[in-house]
PDB file of C-alpha atoms and ligand atoms in Angstrom:
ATOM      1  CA  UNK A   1     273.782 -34.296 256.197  1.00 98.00           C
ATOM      2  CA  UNK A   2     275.031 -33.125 253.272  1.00 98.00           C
ATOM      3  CA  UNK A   3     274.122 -29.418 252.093  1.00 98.00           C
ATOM      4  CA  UNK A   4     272.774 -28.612 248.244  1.00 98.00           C
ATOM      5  CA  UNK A   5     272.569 -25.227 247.130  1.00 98.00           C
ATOM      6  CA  UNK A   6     269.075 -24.444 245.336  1.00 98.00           C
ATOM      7  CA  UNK A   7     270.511 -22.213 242.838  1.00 98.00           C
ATOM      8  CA  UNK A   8     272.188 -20.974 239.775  1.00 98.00           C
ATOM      9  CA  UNK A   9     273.113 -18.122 241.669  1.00 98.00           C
ATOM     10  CA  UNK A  10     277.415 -18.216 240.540  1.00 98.00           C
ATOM     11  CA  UNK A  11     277.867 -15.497 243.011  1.00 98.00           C
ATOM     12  CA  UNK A  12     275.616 -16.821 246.373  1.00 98.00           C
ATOM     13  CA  UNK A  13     277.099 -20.495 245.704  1.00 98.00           C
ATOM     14  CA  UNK A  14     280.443 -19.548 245.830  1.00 98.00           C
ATOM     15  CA  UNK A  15     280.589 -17.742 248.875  1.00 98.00           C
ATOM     16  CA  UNK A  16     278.354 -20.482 250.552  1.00 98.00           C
ATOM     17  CA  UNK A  17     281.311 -22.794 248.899  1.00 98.00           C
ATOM     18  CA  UNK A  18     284.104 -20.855 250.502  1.00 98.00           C
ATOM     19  CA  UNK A  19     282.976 -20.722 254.016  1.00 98.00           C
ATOM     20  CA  UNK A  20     282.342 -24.955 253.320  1.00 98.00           C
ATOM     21  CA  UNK A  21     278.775 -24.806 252.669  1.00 98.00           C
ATOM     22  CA  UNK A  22     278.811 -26.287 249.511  1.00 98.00           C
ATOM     23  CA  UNK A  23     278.329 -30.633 249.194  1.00 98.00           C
ATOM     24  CA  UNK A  24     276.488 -30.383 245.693  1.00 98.00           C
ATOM     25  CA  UNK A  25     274.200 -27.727 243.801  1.00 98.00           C
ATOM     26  CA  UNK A  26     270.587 -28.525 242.653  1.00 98.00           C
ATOM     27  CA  UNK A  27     268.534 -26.477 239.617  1.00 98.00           C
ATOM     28  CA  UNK A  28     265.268 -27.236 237.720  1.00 98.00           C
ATOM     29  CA  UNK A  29     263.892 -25.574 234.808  1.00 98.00           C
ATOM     30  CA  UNK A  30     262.255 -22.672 236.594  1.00 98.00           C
ATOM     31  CA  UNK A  31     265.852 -22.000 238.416  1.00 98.00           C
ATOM     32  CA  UNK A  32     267.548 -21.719 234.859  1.00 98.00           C
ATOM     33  CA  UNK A  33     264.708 -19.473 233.450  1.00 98.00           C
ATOM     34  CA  UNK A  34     265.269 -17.008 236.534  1.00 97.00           C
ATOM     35  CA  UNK A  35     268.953 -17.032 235.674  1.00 97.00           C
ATOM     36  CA  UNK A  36     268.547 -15.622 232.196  1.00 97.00           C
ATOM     37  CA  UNK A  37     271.902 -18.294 231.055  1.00 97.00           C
ATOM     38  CA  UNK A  38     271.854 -20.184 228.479  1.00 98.00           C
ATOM     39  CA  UNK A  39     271.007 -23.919 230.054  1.00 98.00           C
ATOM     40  CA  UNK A  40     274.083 -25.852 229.738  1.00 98.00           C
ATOM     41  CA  UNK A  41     276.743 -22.851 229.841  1.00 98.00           C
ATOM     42  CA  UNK A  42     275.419 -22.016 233.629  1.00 98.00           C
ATOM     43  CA  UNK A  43     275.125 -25.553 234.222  1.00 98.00           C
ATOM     44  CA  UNK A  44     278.998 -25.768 232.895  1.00 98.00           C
ATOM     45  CA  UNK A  45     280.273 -22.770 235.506  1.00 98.00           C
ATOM     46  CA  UNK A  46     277.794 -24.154 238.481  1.00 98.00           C
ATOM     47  CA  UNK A  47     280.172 -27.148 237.782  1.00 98.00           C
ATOM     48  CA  UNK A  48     283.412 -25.659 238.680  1.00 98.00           C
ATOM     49  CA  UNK A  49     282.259 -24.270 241.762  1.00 98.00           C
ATOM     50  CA  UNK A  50     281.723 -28.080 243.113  1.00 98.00           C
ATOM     51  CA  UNK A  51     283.547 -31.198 243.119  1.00 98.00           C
ATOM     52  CA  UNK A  52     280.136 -32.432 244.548  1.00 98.00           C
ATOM     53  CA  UNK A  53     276.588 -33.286 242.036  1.00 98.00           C
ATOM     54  CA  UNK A  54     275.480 -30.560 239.586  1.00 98.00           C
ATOM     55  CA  UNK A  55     271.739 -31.902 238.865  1.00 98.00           C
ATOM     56  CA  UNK A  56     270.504 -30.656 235.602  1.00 98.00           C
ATOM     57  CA  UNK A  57     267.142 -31.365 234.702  1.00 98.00           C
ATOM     58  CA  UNK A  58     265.562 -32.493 231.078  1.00 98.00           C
ATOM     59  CA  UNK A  59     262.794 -31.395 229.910  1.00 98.00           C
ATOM     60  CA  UNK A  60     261.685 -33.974 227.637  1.00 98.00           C
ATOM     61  CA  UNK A  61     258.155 -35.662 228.145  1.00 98.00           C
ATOM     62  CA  UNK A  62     259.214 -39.209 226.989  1.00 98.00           C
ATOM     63  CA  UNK A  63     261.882 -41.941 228.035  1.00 98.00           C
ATOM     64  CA  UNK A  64     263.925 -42.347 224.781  1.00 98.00           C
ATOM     65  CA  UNK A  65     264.006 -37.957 224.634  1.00 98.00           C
ATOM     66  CA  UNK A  66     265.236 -37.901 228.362  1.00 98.00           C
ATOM     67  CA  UNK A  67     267.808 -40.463 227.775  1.00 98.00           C
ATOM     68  CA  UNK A  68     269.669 -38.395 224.891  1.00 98.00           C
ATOM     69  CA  UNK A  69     269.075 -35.251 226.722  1.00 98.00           C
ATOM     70  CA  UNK A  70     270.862 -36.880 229.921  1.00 98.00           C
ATOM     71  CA  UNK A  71     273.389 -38.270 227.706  1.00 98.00           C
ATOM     72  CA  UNK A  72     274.029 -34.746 226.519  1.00 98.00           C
ATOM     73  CA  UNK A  73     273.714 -33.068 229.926  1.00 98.00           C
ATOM     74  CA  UNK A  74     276.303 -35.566 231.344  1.00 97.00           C
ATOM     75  CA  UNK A  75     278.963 -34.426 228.742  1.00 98.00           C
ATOM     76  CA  UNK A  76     278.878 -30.766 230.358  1.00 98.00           C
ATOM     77  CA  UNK A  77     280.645 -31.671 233.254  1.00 98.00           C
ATOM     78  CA  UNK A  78     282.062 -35.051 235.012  1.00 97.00           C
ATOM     79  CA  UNK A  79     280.059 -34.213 237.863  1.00 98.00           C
ATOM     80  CA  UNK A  80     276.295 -33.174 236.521  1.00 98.00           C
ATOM     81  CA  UNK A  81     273.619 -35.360 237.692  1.00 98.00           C
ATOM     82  CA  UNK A  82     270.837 -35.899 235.489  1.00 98.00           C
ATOM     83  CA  UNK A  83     267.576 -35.062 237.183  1.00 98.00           C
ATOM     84  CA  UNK A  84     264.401 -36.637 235.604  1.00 98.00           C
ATOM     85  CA  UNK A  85     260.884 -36.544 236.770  1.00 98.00           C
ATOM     86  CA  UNK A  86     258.808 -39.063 238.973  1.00 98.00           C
ATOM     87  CA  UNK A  87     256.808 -40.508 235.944  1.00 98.00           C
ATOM     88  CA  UNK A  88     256.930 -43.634 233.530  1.00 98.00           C
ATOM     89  CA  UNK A  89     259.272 -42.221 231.198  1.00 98.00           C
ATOM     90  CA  UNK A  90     261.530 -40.446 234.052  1.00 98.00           C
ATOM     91  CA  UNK A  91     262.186 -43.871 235.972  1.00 98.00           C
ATOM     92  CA  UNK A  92     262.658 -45.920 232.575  1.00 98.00           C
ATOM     93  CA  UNK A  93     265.074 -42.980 231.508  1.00 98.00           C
ATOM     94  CA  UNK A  94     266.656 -43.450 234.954  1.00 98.00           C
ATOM     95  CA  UNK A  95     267.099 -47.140 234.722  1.00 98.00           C
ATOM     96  CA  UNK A  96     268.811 -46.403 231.770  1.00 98.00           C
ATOM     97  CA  UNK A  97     270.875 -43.769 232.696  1.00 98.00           C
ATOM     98  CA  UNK A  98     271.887 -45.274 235.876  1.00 98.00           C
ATOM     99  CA  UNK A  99     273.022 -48.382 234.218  1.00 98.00           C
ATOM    100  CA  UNK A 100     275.372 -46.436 232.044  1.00 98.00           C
ATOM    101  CA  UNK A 101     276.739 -45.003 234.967  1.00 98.00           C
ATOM    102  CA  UNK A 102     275.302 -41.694 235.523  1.00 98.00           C
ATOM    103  CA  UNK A 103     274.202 -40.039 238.568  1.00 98.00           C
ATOM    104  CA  UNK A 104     270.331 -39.711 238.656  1.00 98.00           C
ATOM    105  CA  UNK A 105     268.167 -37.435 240.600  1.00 98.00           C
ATOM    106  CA  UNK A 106     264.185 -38.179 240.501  1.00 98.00           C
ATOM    107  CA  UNK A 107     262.497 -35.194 241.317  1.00 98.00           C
ATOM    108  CA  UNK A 108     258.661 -34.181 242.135  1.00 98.00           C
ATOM    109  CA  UNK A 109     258.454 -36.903 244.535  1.00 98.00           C
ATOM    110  CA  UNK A 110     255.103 -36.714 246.811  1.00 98.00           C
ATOM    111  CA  UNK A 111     254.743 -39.835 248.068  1.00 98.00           C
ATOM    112  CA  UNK A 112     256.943 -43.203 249.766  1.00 98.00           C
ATOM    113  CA  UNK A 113     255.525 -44.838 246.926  1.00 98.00           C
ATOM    114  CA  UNK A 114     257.159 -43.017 244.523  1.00 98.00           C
ATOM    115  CA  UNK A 115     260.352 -42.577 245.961  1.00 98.00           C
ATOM    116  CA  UNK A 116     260.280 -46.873 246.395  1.00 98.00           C
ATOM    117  CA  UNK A 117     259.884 -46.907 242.639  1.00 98.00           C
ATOM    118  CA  UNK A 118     262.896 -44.305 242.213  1.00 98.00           C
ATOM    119  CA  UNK A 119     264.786 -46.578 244.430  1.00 98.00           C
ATOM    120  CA  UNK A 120     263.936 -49.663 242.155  1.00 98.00           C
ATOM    121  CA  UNK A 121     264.728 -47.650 239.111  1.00 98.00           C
ATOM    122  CA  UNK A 122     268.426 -46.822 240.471  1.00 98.00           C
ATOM    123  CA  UNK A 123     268.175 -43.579 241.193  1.00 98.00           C
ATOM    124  CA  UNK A 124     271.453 -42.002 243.279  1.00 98.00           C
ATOM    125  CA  UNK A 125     268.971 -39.250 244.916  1.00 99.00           C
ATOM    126  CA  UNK A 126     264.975 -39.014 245.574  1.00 98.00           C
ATOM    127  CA  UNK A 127     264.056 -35.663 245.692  1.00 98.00           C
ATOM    128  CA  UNK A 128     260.787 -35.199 247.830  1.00 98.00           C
ATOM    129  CA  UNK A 129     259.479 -31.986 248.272  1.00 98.00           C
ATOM    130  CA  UNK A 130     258.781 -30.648 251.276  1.00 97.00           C
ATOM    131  CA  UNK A 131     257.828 -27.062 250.850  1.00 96.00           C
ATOM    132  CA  UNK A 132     255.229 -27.720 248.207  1.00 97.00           C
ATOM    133  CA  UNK A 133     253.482 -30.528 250.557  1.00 97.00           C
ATOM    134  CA  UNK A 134     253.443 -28.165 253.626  1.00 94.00           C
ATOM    135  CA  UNK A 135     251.735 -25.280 251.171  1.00 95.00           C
ATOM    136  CA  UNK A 136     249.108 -28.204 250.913  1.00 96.00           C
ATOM    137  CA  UNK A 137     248.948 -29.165 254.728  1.00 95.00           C
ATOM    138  CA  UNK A 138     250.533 -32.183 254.387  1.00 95.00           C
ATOM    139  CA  UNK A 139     253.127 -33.052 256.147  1.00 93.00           C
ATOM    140  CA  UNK A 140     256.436 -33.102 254.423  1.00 95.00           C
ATOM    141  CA  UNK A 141     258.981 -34.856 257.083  1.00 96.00           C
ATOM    142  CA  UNK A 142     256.249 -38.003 257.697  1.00 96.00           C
ATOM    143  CA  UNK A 143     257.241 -38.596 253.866  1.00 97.00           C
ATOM    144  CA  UNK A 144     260.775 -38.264 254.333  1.00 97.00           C
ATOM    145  CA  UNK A 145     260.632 -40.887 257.629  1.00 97.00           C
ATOM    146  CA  UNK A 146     258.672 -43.225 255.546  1.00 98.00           C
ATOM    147  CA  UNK A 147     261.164 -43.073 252.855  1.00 98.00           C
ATOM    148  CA  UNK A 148     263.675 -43.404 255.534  1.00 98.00           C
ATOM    149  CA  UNK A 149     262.406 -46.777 257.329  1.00 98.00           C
ATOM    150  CA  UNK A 150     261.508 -48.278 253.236  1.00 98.00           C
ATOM    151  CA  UNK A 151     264.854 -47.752 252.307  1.00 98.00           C
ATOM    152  CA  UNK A 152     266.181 -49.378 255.381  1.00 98.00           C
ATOM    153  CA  UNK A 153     264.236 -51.874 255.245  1.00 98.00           C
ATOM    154  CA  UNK A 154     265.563 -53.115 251.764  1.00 98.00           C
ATOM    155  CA  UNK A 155     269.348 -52.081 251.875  1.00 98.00           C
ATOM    156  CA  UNK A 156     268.260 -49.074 248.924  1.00 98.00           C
ATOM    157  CA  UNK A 157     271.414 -46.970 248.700  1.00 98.00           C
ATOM    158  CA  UNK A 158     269.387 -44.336 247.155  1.00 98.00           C
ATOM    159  CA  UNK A 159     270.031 -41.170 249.061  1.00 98.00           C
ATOM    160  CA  UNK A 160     267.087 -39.001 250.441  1.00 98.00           C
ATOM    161  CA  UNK A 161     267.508 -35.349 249.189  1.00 98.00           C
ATOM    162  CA  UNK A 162     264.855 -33.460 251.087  1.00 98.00           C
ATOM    163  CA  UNK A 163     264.050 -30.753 248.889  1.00 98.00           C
ATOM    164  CA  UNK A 164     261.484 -27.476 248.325  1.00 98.00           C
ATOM    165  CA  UNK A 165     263.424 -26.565 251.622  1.00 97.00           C
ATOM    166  CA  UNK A 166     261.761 -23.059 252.437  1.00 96.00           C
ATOM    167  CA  UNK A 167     263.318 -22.370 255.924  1.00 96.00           C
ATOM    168  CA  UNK A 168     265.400 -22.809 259.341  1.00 96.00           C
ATOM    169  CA  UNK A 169     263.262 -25.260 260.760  1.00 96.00           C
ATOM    170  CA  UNK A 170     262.700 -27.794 257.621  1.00 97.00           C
ATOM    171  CA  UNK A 171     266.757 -27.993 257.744  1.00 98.00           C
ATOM    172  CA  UNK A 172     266.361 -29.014 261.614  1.00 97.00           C
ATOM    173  CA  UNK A 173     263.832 -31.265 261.017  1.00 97.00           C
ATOM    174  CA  UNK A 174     265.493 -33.063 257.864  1.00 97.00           C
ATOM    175  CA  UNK A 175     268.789 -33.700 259.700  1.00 97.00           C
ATOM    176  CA  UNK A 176     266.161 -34.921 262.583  1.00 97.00           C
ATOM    177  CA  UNK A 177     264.591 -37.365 260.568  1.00 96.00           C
ATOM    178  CA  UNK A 178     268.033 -38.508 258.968  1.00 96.00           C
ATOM    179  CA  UNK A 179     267.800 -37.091 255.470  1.00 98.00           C
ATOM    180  CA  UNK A 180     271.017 -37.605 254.057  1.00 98.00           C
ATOM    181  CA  UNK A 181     271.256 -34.180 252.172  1.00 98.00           C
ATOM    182  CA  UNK A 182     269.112 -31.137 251.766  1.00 98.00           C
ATOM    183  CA  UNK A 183     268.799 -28.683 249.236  1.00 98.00           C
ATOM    184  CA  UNK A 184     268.191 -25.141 250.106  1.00 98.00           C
ATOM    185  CA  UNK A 185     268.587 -21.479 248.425  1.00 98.00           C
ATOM    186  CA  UNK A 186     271.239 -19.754 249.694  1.00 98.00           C
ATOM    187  CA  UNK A 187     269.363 -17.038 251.878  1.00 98.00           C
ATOM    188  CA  UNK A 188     267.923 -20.015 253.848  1.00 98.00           C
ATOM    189  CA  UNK A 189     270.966 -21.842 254.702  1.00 98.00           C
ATOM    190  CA  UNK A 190     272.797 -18.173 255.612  1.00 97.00           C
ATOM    191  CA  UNK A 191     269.904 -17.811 257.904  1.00 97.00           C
ATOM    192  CA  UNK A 192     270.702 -21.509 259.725  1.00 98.00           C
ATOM    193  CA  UNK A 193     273.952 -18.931 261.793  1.00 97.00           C
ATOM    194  CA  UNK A 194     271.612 -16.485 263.009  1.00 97.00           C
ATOM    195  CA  UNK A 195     270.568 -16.227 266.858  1.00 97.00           C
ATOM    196  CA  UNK A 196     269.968 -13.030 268.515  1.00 98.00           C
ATOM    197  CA  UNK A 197     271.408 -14.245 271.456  1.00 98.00           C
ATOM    198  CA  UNK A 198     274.528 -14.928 269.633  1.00 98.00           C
ATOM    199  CA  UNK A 199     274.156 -11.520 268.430  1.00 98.00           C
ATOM    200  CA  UNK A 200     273.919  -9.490 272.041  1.00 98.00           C
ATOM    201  CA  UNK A 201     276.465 -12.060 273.444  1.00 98.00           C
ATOM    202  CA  UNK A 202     279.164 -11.300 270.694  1.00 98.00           C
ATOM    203  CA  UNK A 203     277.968  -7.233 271.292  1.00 98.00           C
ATOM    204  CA  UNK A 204     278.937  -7.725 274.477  1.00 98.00           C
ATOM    205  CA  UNK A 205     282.370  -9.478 274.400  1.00 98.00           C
ATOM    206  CA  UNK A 206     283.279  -6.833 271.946  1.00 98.00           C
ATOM    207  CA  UNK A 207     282.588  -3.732 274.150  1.00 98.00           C
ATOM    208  CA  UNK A 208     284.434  -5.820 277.304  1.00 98.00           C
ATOM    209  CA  UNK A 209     287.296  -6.184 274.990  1.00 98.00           C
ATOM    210  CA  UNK A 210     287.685  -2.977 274.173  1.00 98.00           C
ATOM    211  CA  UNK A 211     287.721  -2.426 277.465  1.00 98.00           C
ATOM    212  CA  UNK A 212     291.056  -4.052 278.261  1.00 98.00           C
ATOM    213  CA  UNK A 213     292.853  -1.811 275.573  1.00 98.00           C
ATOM    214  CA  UNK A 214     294.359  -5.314 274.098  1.00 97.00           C
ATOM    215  CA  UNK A 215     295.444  -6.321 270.889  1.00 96.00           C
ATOM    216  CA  UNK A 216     295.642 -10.017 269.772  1.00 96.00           C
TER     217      UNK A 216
HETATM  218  C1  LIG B 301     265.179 -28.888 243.907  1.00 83.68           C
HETATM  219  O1  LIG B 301     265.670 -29.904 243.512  1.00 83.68           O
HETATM  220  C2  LIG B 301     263.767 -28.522 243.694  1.00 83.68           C
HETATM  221  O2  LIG B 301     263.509 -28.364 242.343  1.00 83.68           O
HETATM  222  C3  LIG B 301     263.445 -27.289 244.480  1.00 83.68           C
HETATM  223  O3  LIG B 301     263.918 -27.462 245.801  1.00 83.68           O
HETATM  224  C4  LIG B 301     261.974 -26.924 244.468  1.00 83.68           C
HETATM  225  O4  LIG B 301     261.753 -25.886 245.389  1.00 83.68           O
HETATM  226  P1  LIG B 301     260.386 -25.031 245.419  1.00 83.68           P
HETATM  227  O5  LIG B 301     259.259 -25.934 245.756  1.00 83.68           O
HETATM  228  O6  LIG B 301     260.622 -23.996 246.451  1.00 83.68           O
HETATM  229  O7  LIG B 301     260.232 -24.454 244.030  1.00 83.68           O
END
């Protein structure tokens, strides 16, 4: 599974990047907005962290807008993907887009219906959310599985990037299900290393170590 950072945090995805954390980075407009950057100069420096997909989203409500805002998005960086909401206008603009070659992410996806359109539209990632349908009650992996088994069953090659990740256990249960990425901030996937056992075991080695009066 392939891990997304959920931020335009320069800082947090570079030290995720270092350690080898760091497959792609995802932002939407309310990620940009807490960054206080201008748009497409963050967007520009998120890009050199990564070979992997930048997605930038537009923020156009119609499919001719979106288009020249992906078109203009794209030029930032060879590897932005243009994300585009799950209406009308966001699959036509990704039909479009993807034809001309560039990566697509739909995003706001709530339902296997929606994500079979995405599919059908050419999009290179679905972005259901999880987080936001477990707020709900609803259950956010049953979507993912159904996208999983649709997608099989037609040969899409549109990848499933389980998004609106909000802790440990959604990671555990994408990779379960087979999502092939996940996008996550970076305080959640720091948290996937921690174990208290791990904790008191290393505590332990250490003071047996010491012990030995050894050097390595
Ligand atoms: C990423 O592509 C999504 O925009 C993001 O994961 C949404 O997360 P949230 O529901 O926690 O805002």
């Amino acid at each position: 599974m392939k891990f997304f950072v959920d931020s335009a945090d320069l800082n947090a995805i570079a030290e995720l990047a270092d350690i080898g954390l760091v497959d792609g980075v995802t932002t939407n407009p309310s990620i940009i907005a807490k960054s206080g950057r201008d748009f497409k100069e963050v967007v520009k420096d998120i890009c050199k962290l990564t070979e992997g997909h930048v997605s930038a989203e537009v923020v156009a409500m119609n499919a001719d807008q979106m288009v020249e805002e992906g078109r203009i998005l794209r030029k930032i960086a060879d590897n932005v993907c243009v994300k585009l909401p799950l209406t009308m206008d966001g699959l036509k603009a990704c039909n479009v887009l993807s034809r001309e070659g560039t990566p697509t992410n739909v995003t706001l996806c709530f339902s296997a219906n929606q994500a079979l359109l995405a599919a059908k539209c050419g999009a290179t990632y679905i972005s259901p959310f999880i987080g936001r349908l477990d707020d709900l009650s609803l259950d956010g992996m049953e979507l993912i599985e159904d996208i999983h088994t649709i997608y099989d069953n037609y040969g899409f090659e549109t990848e499933i990037l389980a998004a609106s990740i909000r802790n440990a256990n959604h990671v555990k249960e994408c990779a379960l299900v087979g999502a092939d990425v996940m996008t996550a901030p970076p305080n959640v996937i720091k948290a996937l290393s921690n174990h208290a056992l791990t904790d008191k075991g290393l505590a332990a080695f250490m003071k047996d170590w010491e012990k030995t009066g050894q050097s390595i």
